PDB file of N, CA and C in Angstrom:
ATOM      1  N   UNK A   1      34.034 157.607 -79.242  1.00  0.00           N
ATOM      2  CA  UNK A   1      34.723 157.986 -78.025  1.00  0.00           C
ATOM      3  C   UNK A   1      35.275 156.765 -77.349  1.00  0.00           C
ATOM      4  N   UNK A   2      36.489 156.753 -76.889  1.00  0.00           N
ATOM      5  CA  UNK A   2      37.111 155.689 -76.231  1.00  0.00           C
ATOM      6  C   UNK A   2      37.291 155.978 -74.753  1.00  0.00           C
ATOM      7  N   UNK A   3      37.022 155.014 -73.927  1.00  0.00           N
ATOM      8  CA  UNK A   3      37.205 155.153 -72.440  1.00  0.00           C
ATOM      9  C   UNK A   3      38.364 154.300 -72.041  1.00  0.00           C
ATOM     10  N   UNK A   4      39.173 154.835 -71.153  1.00  0.00           N
ATOM     11  CA  UNK A   4      40.263 154.089 -70.581  1.00  0.00           C
ATOM     12  C   UNK A   4      39.698 153.355 -69.337  1.00  0.00           C
ATOM     13  N   UNK A   5      39.788 152.057 -69.379  1.00  0.00           N
ATOM     14  CA  UNK A   5      39.257 151.255 -68.254  1.00  0.00           C
ATOM     15  C   UNK A   5      40.282 150.389 -67.589  1.00  0.00           C
ATOM     16  N   UNK A   6      41.465 150.887 -67.356  1.00  0.00           N
ATOM     17  CA  UNK A   6      42.455 150.150 -66.733  1.00  0.00           C
ATOM     18  C   UNK A   6      41.945 149.906 -65.306  1.00  0.00           C
ATOM     19  N   UNK A   7      41.730 148.591 -64.937  1.00  0.00           N
ATOM     20  CA  UNK A   7      41.028 148.245 -63.667  1.00  0.00           C
ATOM     21  C   UNK A   7      41.707 148.785 -62.419  1.00  0.00           C
ATOM     22  N   UNK A   8      43.006 148.904 -62.405  1.00  0.00           N
ATOM     23  CA  UNK A   8      43.652 149.271 -61.135  1.00  0.00           C
ATOM     24  C   UNK A   8      44.255 150.696 -61.232  1.00  0.00           C
ATOM     25  N   UNK A   9      43.809 151.473 -62.245  1.00  0.00           N
ATOM     26  CA  UNK A   9      44.384 152.826 -62.381  1.00  0.00           C
ATOM     27  C   UNK A   9      43.977 153.724 -61.251  1.00  0.00           C
ATOM     28  N   UNK A  10      42.842 153.444 -60.647  1.00  0.00           N
ATOM     29  CA  UNK A  10      42.318 154.218 -59.499  1.00  0.00           C
ATOM     30  C   UNK A  10      42.258 153.288 -58.314  1.00  0.00           C
ATOM     31  N   UNK A  11      42.843 153.673 -57.153  1.00  0.00           N
ATOM     32  CA  UNK A  11      42.729 152.849 -55.946  1.00  0.00           C
ATOM     33  C   UNK A  11      41.202 152.570 -55.639  1.00  0.00           C
ATOM     34  N   UNK A  12      40.893 151.359 -55.143  1.00  0.00           N
ATOM     35  CA  UNK A  12      39.485 151.053 -54.890  1.00  0.00           C
ATOM     36  C   UNK A  12      38.717 152.070 -54.088  1.00  0.00           C
ATOM     37  N   UNK A  13      39.276 152.648 -53.041  1.00  0.00           N
ATOM     38  CA  UNK A  13      38.466 153.626 -52.219  1.00  0.00           C
ATOM     39  C   UNK A  13      38.186 154.865 -53.072  1.00  0.00           C
ATOM     40  N   UNK A  14      39.156 155.325 -53.872  1.00  0.00           N
ATOM     41  CA  UNK A  14      38.927 156.471 -54.703  1.00  0.00           C
ATOM     42  C   UNK A  14      38.001 156.183 -55.839  1.00  0.00           C
ATOM     43  N   UNK A  15      38.043 154.913 -56.338  1.00  0.00           N
ATOM     44  CA  UNK A  15      37.170 154.498 -57.471  1.00  0.00           C
ATOM     45  C   UNK A  15      35.709 154.571 -57.016  1.00  0.00           C
ATOM     46  N   UNK A  16      35.452 154.131 -55.763  1.00  0.00           N
ATOM     47  CA  UNK A  16      34.059 154.111 -55.247  1.00  0.00           C
ATOM     48  C   UNK A  16      33.598 155.599 -55.126  1.00  0.00           C
ATOM     49  N   UNK A  17      34.464 156.482 -54.668  1.00  0.00           N
ATOM     50  CA  UNK A  17      34.092 157.888 -54.512  1.00  0.00           C
ATOM     51  C   UNK A  17      33.879 158.481 -55.890  1.00  0.00           C
ATOM     52  N   UNK A  18      34.714 158.077 -56.835  1.00  0.00           N
ATOM     53  CA  UNK A  18      34.613 158.629 -58.236  1.00  0.00           C
ATOM     54  C   UNK A  18      33.255 158.225 -58.839  1.00  0.00           C
ATOM     55  N   UNK A  19      32.790 156.971 -58.545  1.00  0.00           N
ATOM     56  CA  UNK A  19      31.485 156.506 -59.039  1.00  0.00           C
ATOM     57  C   UNK A  19      30.383 157.380 -58.447  1.00  0.00           C
ATOM     58  N   UNK A  20      30.454 157.662 -57.189  1.00  0.00           N
ATOM     59  CA  UNK A  20      29.420 158.449 -56.539  1.00  0.00           C
ATOM     60  C   UNK A  20      29.329 159.861 -57.134  1.00  0.00           C
ATOM     61  N   UNK A  21      30.400 160.329 -57.662  1.00  0.00           N
ATOM     62  CA  UNK A  21      30.452 161.707 -58.264  1.00  0.00           C
ATOM     63  C   UNK A  21      29.991 161.732 -59.692  1.00  0.00           C
ATOM     64  N   UNK A  22      29.788 160.511 -60.329  1.00  0.00           N
ATOM     65  CA  UNK A  22      29.417 160.470 -61.735  1.00  0.00           C
ATOM     66  C   UNK A  22      27.903 160.821 -61.931  1.00  0.00           C
ATOM     67  N   UNK A  23      27.604 161.458 -63.007  1.00  0.00           N
ATOM     68  CA  UNK A  23      26.234 161.690 -63.325  1.00  0.00           C
ATOM     69  C   UNK A  23      25.639 160.356 -63.804  1.00  0.00           C
ATOM     70  N   UNK A  24      24.352 160.316 -63.921  1.00  0.00           N
ATOM     71  CA  UNK A  24      23.735 159.070 -64.421  1.00  0.00           C
ATOM     72  C   UNK A  24      24.267 158.779 -65.829  1.00  0.00           C
ATOM     73  N   UNK A  25      24.345 159.775 -66.680  1.00  0.00           N
ATOM     74  CA  UNK A  25      24.792 159.608 -68.067  1.00  0.00           C
ATOM     75  C   UNK A  25      26.253 159.161 -68.103  1.00  0.00           C
ATOM     76  N   UNK A  26      27.089 159.765 -67.260  1.00  0.00           N
ATOM     77  CA  UNK A  26      28.495 159.370 -67.205  1.00  0.00           C
ATOM     78  C   UNK A  26      28.658 157.954 -66.780  1.00  0.00           C
ATOM     79  N   UNK A  27      27.969 157.538 -65.747  1.00  0.00           N
ATOM     80  CA  UNK A  27      28.062 156.158 -65.248  1.00  0.00           C
ATOM     81  C   UNK A  27      27.563 155.177 -66.287  1.00  0.00           C
ATOM     82  N   UNK A  28      26.456 155.529 -66.967  1.00  0.00           N
ATOM     83  CA  UNK A  28      25.868 154.628 -67.992  1.00  0.00           C
ATOM     84  C   UNK A  28      26.880 154.468 -69.162  1.00  0.00           C
ATOM     85  N   UNK A  29      27.483 155.580 -69.580  1.00  0.00           N
ATOM     86  CA  UNK A  29      28.478 155.434 -70.734  1.00  0.00           C
ATOM     87  C   UNK A  29      29.616 154.547 -70.310  1.00  0.00           C
ATOM     88  N   UNK A  30      30.096 154.722 -69.047  1.00  0.00           N
ATOM     89  CA  UNK A  30      31.250 153.856 -68.586  1.00  0.00           C
ATOM     90  C   UNK A  30      30.778 152.425 -68.546  1.00  0.00           C
ATOM     91  N   UNK A  31      29.547 152.171 -68.046  1.00  0.00           N
ATOM     92  CA  UNK A  31      29.044 150.840 -67.953  1.00  0.00           C
ATOM     93  C   UNK A  31      28.907 150.187 -69.364  1.00  0.00           C
ATOM     94  N   UNK A  32      28.453 150.901 -70.296  1.00  0.00           N
ATOM     95  CA  UNK A  32      28.298 150.441 -71.670  1.00  0.00           C
ATOM     96  C   UNK A  32      29.670 150.084 -72.252  1.00  0.00           C
ATOM     97  N   UNK A  33      30.715 150.903 -71.942  1.00  0.00           N
ATOM     98  CA  UNK A  33      32.047 150.651 -72.451  1.00  0.00           C
ATOM     99  C   UNK A  33      32.619 149.392 -71.781  1.00  0.00           C
ATOM    100  N   UNK A  34      32.318 149.202 -70.527  1.00  0.00           N
ATOM    101  CA  UNK A  34      32.741 147.908 -69.819  1.00  0.00           C
ATOM    102  C   UNK A  34      32.099 146.726 -70.451  1.00  0.00           C
ATOM    103  N   UNK A  35      30.779 146.795 -70.670  1.00  0.00           N
ATOM    104  CA  UNK A  35      30.053 145.662 -71.238  1.00  0.00           C
ATOM    105  C   UNK A  35      30.633 145.331 -72.662  1.00  0.00           C
ATOM    106  N   UNK A  36      30.877 146.392 -73.426  1.00  0.00           N
ATOM    107  CA  UNK A  36      31.459 146.190 -74.750  1.00  0.00           C
ATOM    108  C   UNK A  36      32.827 145.475 -74.707  1.00  0.00           C
ATOM    109  N   UNK A  37      33.636 145.968 -73.752  1.00  0.00           N
ATOM    110  CA  UNK A  37      34.985 145.402 -73.627  1.00  0.00           C
ATOM    111  C   UNK A  37      34.896 143.975 -73.221  1.00  0.00           C
ATOM    112  N   UNK A  38      34.013 143.637 -72.256  1.00  0.00           N
ATOM    113  CA  UNK A  38      33.894 142.262 -71.807  1.00  0.00           C
ATOM    114  C   UNK A  38      33.320 141.357 -72.913  1.00  0.00           C
ATOM    115  N   UNK A  39      32.379 141.821 -73.716  1.00  0.00           N
ATOM    116  CA  UNK A  39      31.815 141.086 -74.794  1.00  0.00           C
ATOM    117  C   UNK A  39      32.826 140.716 -75.870  1.00  0.00           C
ATOM    118  N   UNK A  40      33.820 141.579 -76.045  1.00  0.00           N
ATOM    119  CA  UNK A  40      34.842 141.289 -77.028  1.00  0.00           C
ATOM    120  C   UNK A  40      35.702 140.111 -76.626  1.00  0.00           C
ATOM    121  N   UNK A  41      35.732 139.789 -75.370  1.00  0.00           N
ATOM    122  CA  UNK A  41      36.498 138.616 -74.939  1.00  0.00           C
ATOM    123  C   UNK A  41      37.938 138.658 -75.014  1.00  0.00           C
ATOM    124  N   UNK A  42      38.483 139.813 -75.092  1.00  0.00           N
ATOM    125  CA  UNK A  42      39.974 139.951 -75.222  1.00  0.00           C
ATOM    126  C   UNK A  42      40.634 140.416 -73.937  1.00  0.00           C
ATOM    127  N   UNK A  43      39.911 140.338 -72.817  1.00  0.00           N
ATOM    128  CA  UNK A  43      40.400 140.773 -71.567  1.00  0.00           C
ATOM    129  C   UNK A  43      40.771 139.559 -70.678  1.00  0.00           C
ATOM    130  N   UNK A  44      41.934 139.625 -69.998  1.00  0.00           N
ATOM    131  CA  UNK A  44      42.391 138.472 -69.209  1.00  0.00           C
ATOM    132  C   UNK A  44      41.442 138.343 -67.979  1.00  0.00           C
ATOM    133  N   UNK A  45      41.560 137.209 -67.323  1.00  0.00           N
ATOM    134  CA  UNK A  45      40.660 136.852 -66.216  1.00  0.00           C
ATOM    135  C   UNK A  45      40.628 137.943 -65.107  1.00  0.00           C
ATOM    136  N   UNK A  46      41.791 138.338 -64.588  1.00  0.00           N
ATOM    137  CA  UNK A  46      41.826 139.287 -63.526  1.00  0.00           C
ATOM    138  C   UNK A  46      41.220 140.616 -63.894  1.00  0.00           C
ATOM    139  N   UNK A  47      41.540 141.056 -65.137  1.00  0.00           N
ATOM    140  CA  UNK A  47      40.973 142.362 -65.564  1.00  0.00           C
ATOM    141  C   UNK A  47      39.488 142.198 -65.752  1.00  0.00           C
ATOM    142  N   UNK A  48      39.012 141.044 -66.260  1.00  0.00           N
ATOM    143  CA  UNK A  48      37.585 140.801 -66.470  1.00  0.00           C
ATOM    144  C   UNK A  48      36.851 140.884 -65.123  1.00  0.00           C
ATOM    145  N   UNK A  49      37.438 140.324 -64.065  1.00  0.00           N
ATOM    146  CA  UNK A  49      36.833 140.335 -62.781  1.00  0.00           C
ATOM    147  C   UNK A  49      36.758 141.775 -62.258  1.00  0.00           C
ATOM    148  N   UNK A  50      37.855 142.525 -62.436  1.00  0.00           N
ATOM    149  CA  UNK A  50      37.892 143.913 -61.934  1.00  0.00           C
ATOM    150  C   UNK A  50      36.856 144.766 -62.712  1.00  0.00           C
ATOM    151  N   UNK A  51      36.780 144.512 -64.013  1.00  0.00           N
ATOM    152  CA  UNK A  51      35.822 145.296 -64.821  1.00  0.00           C
ATOM    153  C   UNK A  51      34.384 144.916 -64.419  1.00  0.00           C
ATOM    154  N   UNK A  52      34.185 143.631 -64.168  1.00  0.00           N
ATOM    155  CA  UNK A  52      32.815 143.198 -63.754  1.00  0.00           C
ATOM    156  C   UNK A  52      32.422 143.854 -62.439  1.00  0.00           C
ATOM    157  N   UNK A  53      33.372 143.868 -61.497  1.00  0.00           N
ATOM    158  CA  UNK A  53      33.068 144.536 -60.222  1.00  0.00           C
ATOM    159  C   UNK A  53      32.742 146.017 -60.389  1.00  0.00           C
ATOM    160  N   UNK A  54      33.514 146.672 -61.201  1.00  0.00           N
ATOM    161  CA  UNK A  54      33.257 148.124 -61.498  1.00  0.00           C
ATOM    162  C   UNK A  54      31.909 148.255 -62.188  1.00  0.00           C
ATOM    163  N   UNK A  55      31.605 147.333 -63.071  1.00  0.00           N
ATOM    164  CA  UNK A  55      30.291 147.388 -63.732  1.00  0.00           C
ATOM    165  C   UNK A  55      29.127 147.244 -62.762  1.00  0.00           C
ATOM    166  N   UNK A  56      29.294 146.381 -61.813  1.00  0.00           N
ATOM    167  CA  UNK A  56      28.236 146.163 -60.800  1.00  0.00           C
ATOM    168  C   UNK A  56      28.046 147.441 -59.975  1.00  0.00           C
ATOM    169  N   UNK A  57      29.213 148.091 -59.584  1.00  0.00           N
ATOM    170  CA  UNK A  57      29.042 149.315 -58.840  1.00  0.00           C
ATOM    171  C   UNK A  57      28.427 150.434 -59.653  1.00  0.00           C
ATOM    172  N   UNK A  58      28.756 150.474 -60.929  1.00  0.00           N
ATOM    173  CA  UNK A  58      28.127 151.478 -61.811  1.00  0.00           C
ATOM    174  C   UNK A  58      26.661 151.228 -61.975  1.00  0.00           C
ATOM    175  N   UNK A  59      26.296 150.010 -62.122  1.00  0.00           N
ATOM    176  CA  UNK A  59      24.851 149.578 -62.270  1.00  0.00           C
ATOM    177  C   UNK A  59      24.106 150.030 -61.020  1.00  0.00           C
ATOM    178  N   UNK A  60      24.629 149.714 -59.846  1.00  0.00           N
ATOM    179  CA  UNK A  60      23.988 150.115 -58.588  1.00  0.00           C
ATOM    180  C   UNK A  60      23.851 151.604 -58.486  1.00  0.00           C
ATOM    181  N   UNK A  61      24.908 152.351 -58.938  1.00  0.00           N
ATOM    182  CA  UNK A  61      24.798 153.830 -58.916  1.00  0.00           C
ATOM    183  C   UNK A  61      23.714 154.317 -59.866  1.00  0.00           C
ATOM    184  N   UNK A  62      23.621 153.741 -61.035  1.00  0.00           N
ATOM    185  CA  UNK A  62      22.572 154.135 -61.991  1.00  0.00           C
ATOM    186  C   UNK A  62      21.195 153.861 -61.411  1.00  0.00           C
ATOM    187  N   UNK A  63      21.023 152.703 -60.798  1.00  0.00           N
ATOM    188  CA  UNK A  63      19.746 152.349 -60.175  1.00  0.00           C
ATOM    189  C   UNK A  63      19.358 153.368 -59.086  1.00  0.00           C
ATOM    190  N   UNK A  64      20.313 153.741 -58.284  1.00  0.00           N
ATOM    191  CA  UNK A  64      20.052 154.692 -57.199  1.00  0.00           C
ATOM    192  C   UNK A  64      19.642 156.057 -57.794  1.00  0.00           C
ATOM    193  N   UNK A  65      20.336 156.490 -58.829  1.00  0.00           N
ATOM    194  CA  UNK A  65      20.007 157.718 -59.513  1.00  0.00           C
ATOM    195  C   UNK A  65      18.568 157.699 -60.070  1.00  0.00           C
ATOM    196  N   UNK A  66      18.202 156.591 -60.702  1.00  0.00           N
ATOM    197  CA  UNK A  66      16.915 156.429 -61.280  1.00  0.00           C
ATOM    198  C   UNK A  66      15.796 156.464 -60.179  1.00  0.00           C
ATOM    199  N   UNK A  67      16.037 155.733 -59.081  1.00  0.00           N
ATOM    200  CA  UNK A  67      15.071 155.699 -58.019  1.00  0.00           C
ATOM    201  C   UNK A  67      14.863 157.106 -57.401  1.00  0.00           C
ATOM    202  N   UNK A  68      15.947 157.841 -57.314  1.00  0.00           N
ATOM    203  CA  UNK A  68      15.866 159.195 -56.815  1.00  0.00           C
ATOM    204  C   UNK A  68      15.057 160.100 -57.741  1.00  0.00           C
ATOM    205  N   UNK A  69      15.280 159.938 -59.016  1.00  0.00           N
ATOM    206  CA  UNK A  69      14.588 160.721 -60.058  1.00  0.00           C
ATOM    207  C   UNK A  69      13.129 160.362 -60.027  1.00  0.00           C
ATOM    208  N   UNK A  70      12.816 159.058 -59.911  1.00  0.00           N
ATOM    209  CA  UNK A  70      11.431 158.616 -59.861  1.00  0.00           C
ATOM    210  C   UNK A  70      10.694 159.205 -58.611  1.00  0.00           C
ATOM    211  N   UNK A  71      11.395 159.240 -57.468  1.00  0.00           N
ATOM    212  CA  UNK A  71      10.835 159.790 -56.279  1.00  0.00           C
ATOM    213  C   UNK A  71      10.547 161.271 -56.439  1.00  0.00           C
ATOM    214  N   UNK A  72      11.443 161.988 -57.064  1.00  0.00           N
ATOM    215  CA  UNK A  72      11.224 163.440 -57.317  1.00  0.00           C
ATOM    216  C   UNK A  72      10.089 163.652 -58.247  1.00  0.00           C
ATOM    217  N   UNK A  73       9.936 162.844 -59.261  1.00  0.00           N
ATOM    218  CA  UNK A  73       8.812 162.982 -60.223  1.00  0.00           C
ATOM    219  C   UNK A  73       7.475 162.694 -59.571  1.00  0.00           C
ATOM    220  N   UNK A  74       7.474 161.704 -58.666  1.00  0.00           N
ATOM    221  CA  UNK A  74       6.252 161.354 -57.949  1.00  0.00           C
ATOM    222  C   UNK A  74       5.769 162.546 -57.137  1.00  0.00           C
ATOM    223  N   UNK A  75       6.756 163.251 -56.474  1.00  0.00           N
ATOM    224  CA  UNK A  75       6.375 164.397 -55.671  1.00  0.00           C
ATOM    225  C   UNK A  75       5.853 165.509 -56.503  1.00  0.00           C
ATOM    226  N   UNK A  76       6.451 165.683 -57.730  1.00  0.00           N
ATOM    227  CA  UNK A  76       5.945 166.669 -58.631  1.00  0.00           C
ATOM    228  C   UNK A  76       4.492 166.389 -59.095  1.00  0.00           C
ATOM    229  N   UNK A  77       4.275 165.137 -59.474  1.00  0.00           N
ATOM    230  CA  UNK A  77       2.989 164.687 -59.948  1.00  0.00           C
ATOM    231  C   UNK A  77       1.942 164.811 -58.792  1.00  0.00           C
ATOM    232  N   UNK A  78       2.329 164.413 -57.610  1.00  0.00           N
ATOM    233  CA  UNK A  78       1.365 164.509 -56.507  1.00  0.00           C
ATOM    234  C   UNK A  78       1.041 165.959 -56.172  1.00  0.00           C
ATOM    235  N   UNK A  79       2.047 166.779 -56.283  1.00  0.00           N
ATOM    236  CA  UNK A  79       1.867 168.211 -56.000  1.00  0.00           C
ATOM    237  C   UNK A  79       0.993 168.900 -57.042  1.00  0.00           C
ATOM    238  N   UNK A  80       0.924 168.294 -58.226  1.00  0.00           N
ATOM    239  CA  UNK A  80       0.125 168.877 -59.300  1.00  0.00           C
ATOM    240  C   UNK A  80      -1.287 168.263 -59.358  1.00  0.00           C
ATOM    241  N   UNK A  81      -1.674 167.513 -58.360  1.00  0.00           N
ATOM    242  CA  UNK A  81      -2.979 166.913 -58.312  1.00  0.00           C
ATOM    243  C   UNK A  81      -3.019 165.607 -59.118  1.00  0.00           C
ATOM    244  N   UNK A  82      -1.895 164.990 -59.254  1.00  0.00           N
ATOM    245  CA  UNK A  82      -1.772 163.703 -60.020  1.00  0.00           C
ATOM    246  C   UNK A  82      -2.339 162.548 -59.171  1.00  0.00           C
ATOM    247  N   UNK A  83      -1.851 161.328 -59.435  1.00  0.00           N
ATOM    248  CA  UNK A  83      -2.372 160.183 -58.713  1.00  0.00           C
ATOM    249  C   UNK A  83      -2.267 160.343 -57.189  1.00  0.00           C
ATOM    250  N   UNK A  84      -3.170 159.732 -56.503  1.00  0.00           N
ATOM    251  CA  UNK A  84      -3.192 159.803 -55.036  1.00  0.00           C
ATOM    252  C   UNK A  84      -2.106 158.934 -54.491  1.00  0.00           C
ATOM    253  N   UNK A  85      -1.712 159.250 -53.251  1.00  0.00           N
ATOM    254  CA  UNK A  85      -0.651 158.478 -52.566  1.00  0.00           C
ATOM    255  C   UNK A  85      -1.054 156.985 -52.575  1.00  0.00           C
ATOM    256  N   UNK A  86      -0.102 156.107 -52.923  1.00  0.00           N
ATOM    257  CA  UNK A  86      -0.355 154.701 -52.978  1.00  0.00           C
ATOM    258  C   UNK A  86      -0.538 154.248 -54.397  1.00  0.00           C
ATOM    259  N   UNK A  87      -0.997 155.141 -55.284  1.00  0.00           N
ATOM    260  CA  UNK A  87      -1.158 154.781 -56.684  1.00  0.00           C
ATOM    261  C   UNK A  87       0.219 154.798 -57.346  1.00  0.00           C
ATOM    262  N   UNK A  88       0.454 153.833 -58.215  1.00  0.00           N
ATOM    263  CA  UNK A  88       1.705 153.789 -58.896  1.00  0.00           C
ATOM    264  C   UNK A  88       1.588 154.644 -60.160  1.00  0.00           C
ATOM    265  N   UNK A  89       2.729 155.367 -60.478  1.00  0.00           N
ATOM    266  CA  UNK A  89       2.749 156.127 -61.671  1.00  0.00           C
ATOM    267  C   UNK A  89       2.986 155.135 -62.816  1.00  0.00           C
ATOM    268  N   UNK A  90       2.413 155.335 -63.949  1.00  0.00           N
ATOM    269  CA  UNK A  90       2.644 154.513 -65.120  1.00  0.00           C
ATOM    270  C   UNK A  90       3.976 154.911 -65.672  1.00  0.00           C
ATOM    271  N   UNK A  91       4.835 153.880 -65.951  1.00  0.00           N
ATOM    272  CA  UNK A  91       6.105 154.147 -66.558  1.00  0.00           C
ATOM    273  C   UNK A  91       6.128 153.529 -67.943  1.00  0.00           C
ATOM    274  N   UNK A  92       6.914 154.117 -68.814  1.00  0.00           N
ATOM    275  CA  UNK A  92       7.023 153.591 -70.163  1.00  0.00           C
ATOM    276  C   UNK A  92       8.022 152.472 -70.248  1.00  0.00           C
TER     277      UNK A  92
END
């Protein structure tokens, strides 16, 4: 699957909103595509900077989604008589 990552195809304000609307999986796929493209080293400087900025925004979005999911899981575990408040859940 190929992703189009033209850095200025979406105006910055709309790009930020578009990131907020992405699922975790969608954001992660786009982030992986950006990393791959940057690792190839065939992108000019300005496009590299734009891709890097987009990648940082996608990374932050993914982290937010993960923290939200972790919080939801903690509530489920606590509600099921799991670890007491203040105890950390073990993560793999």
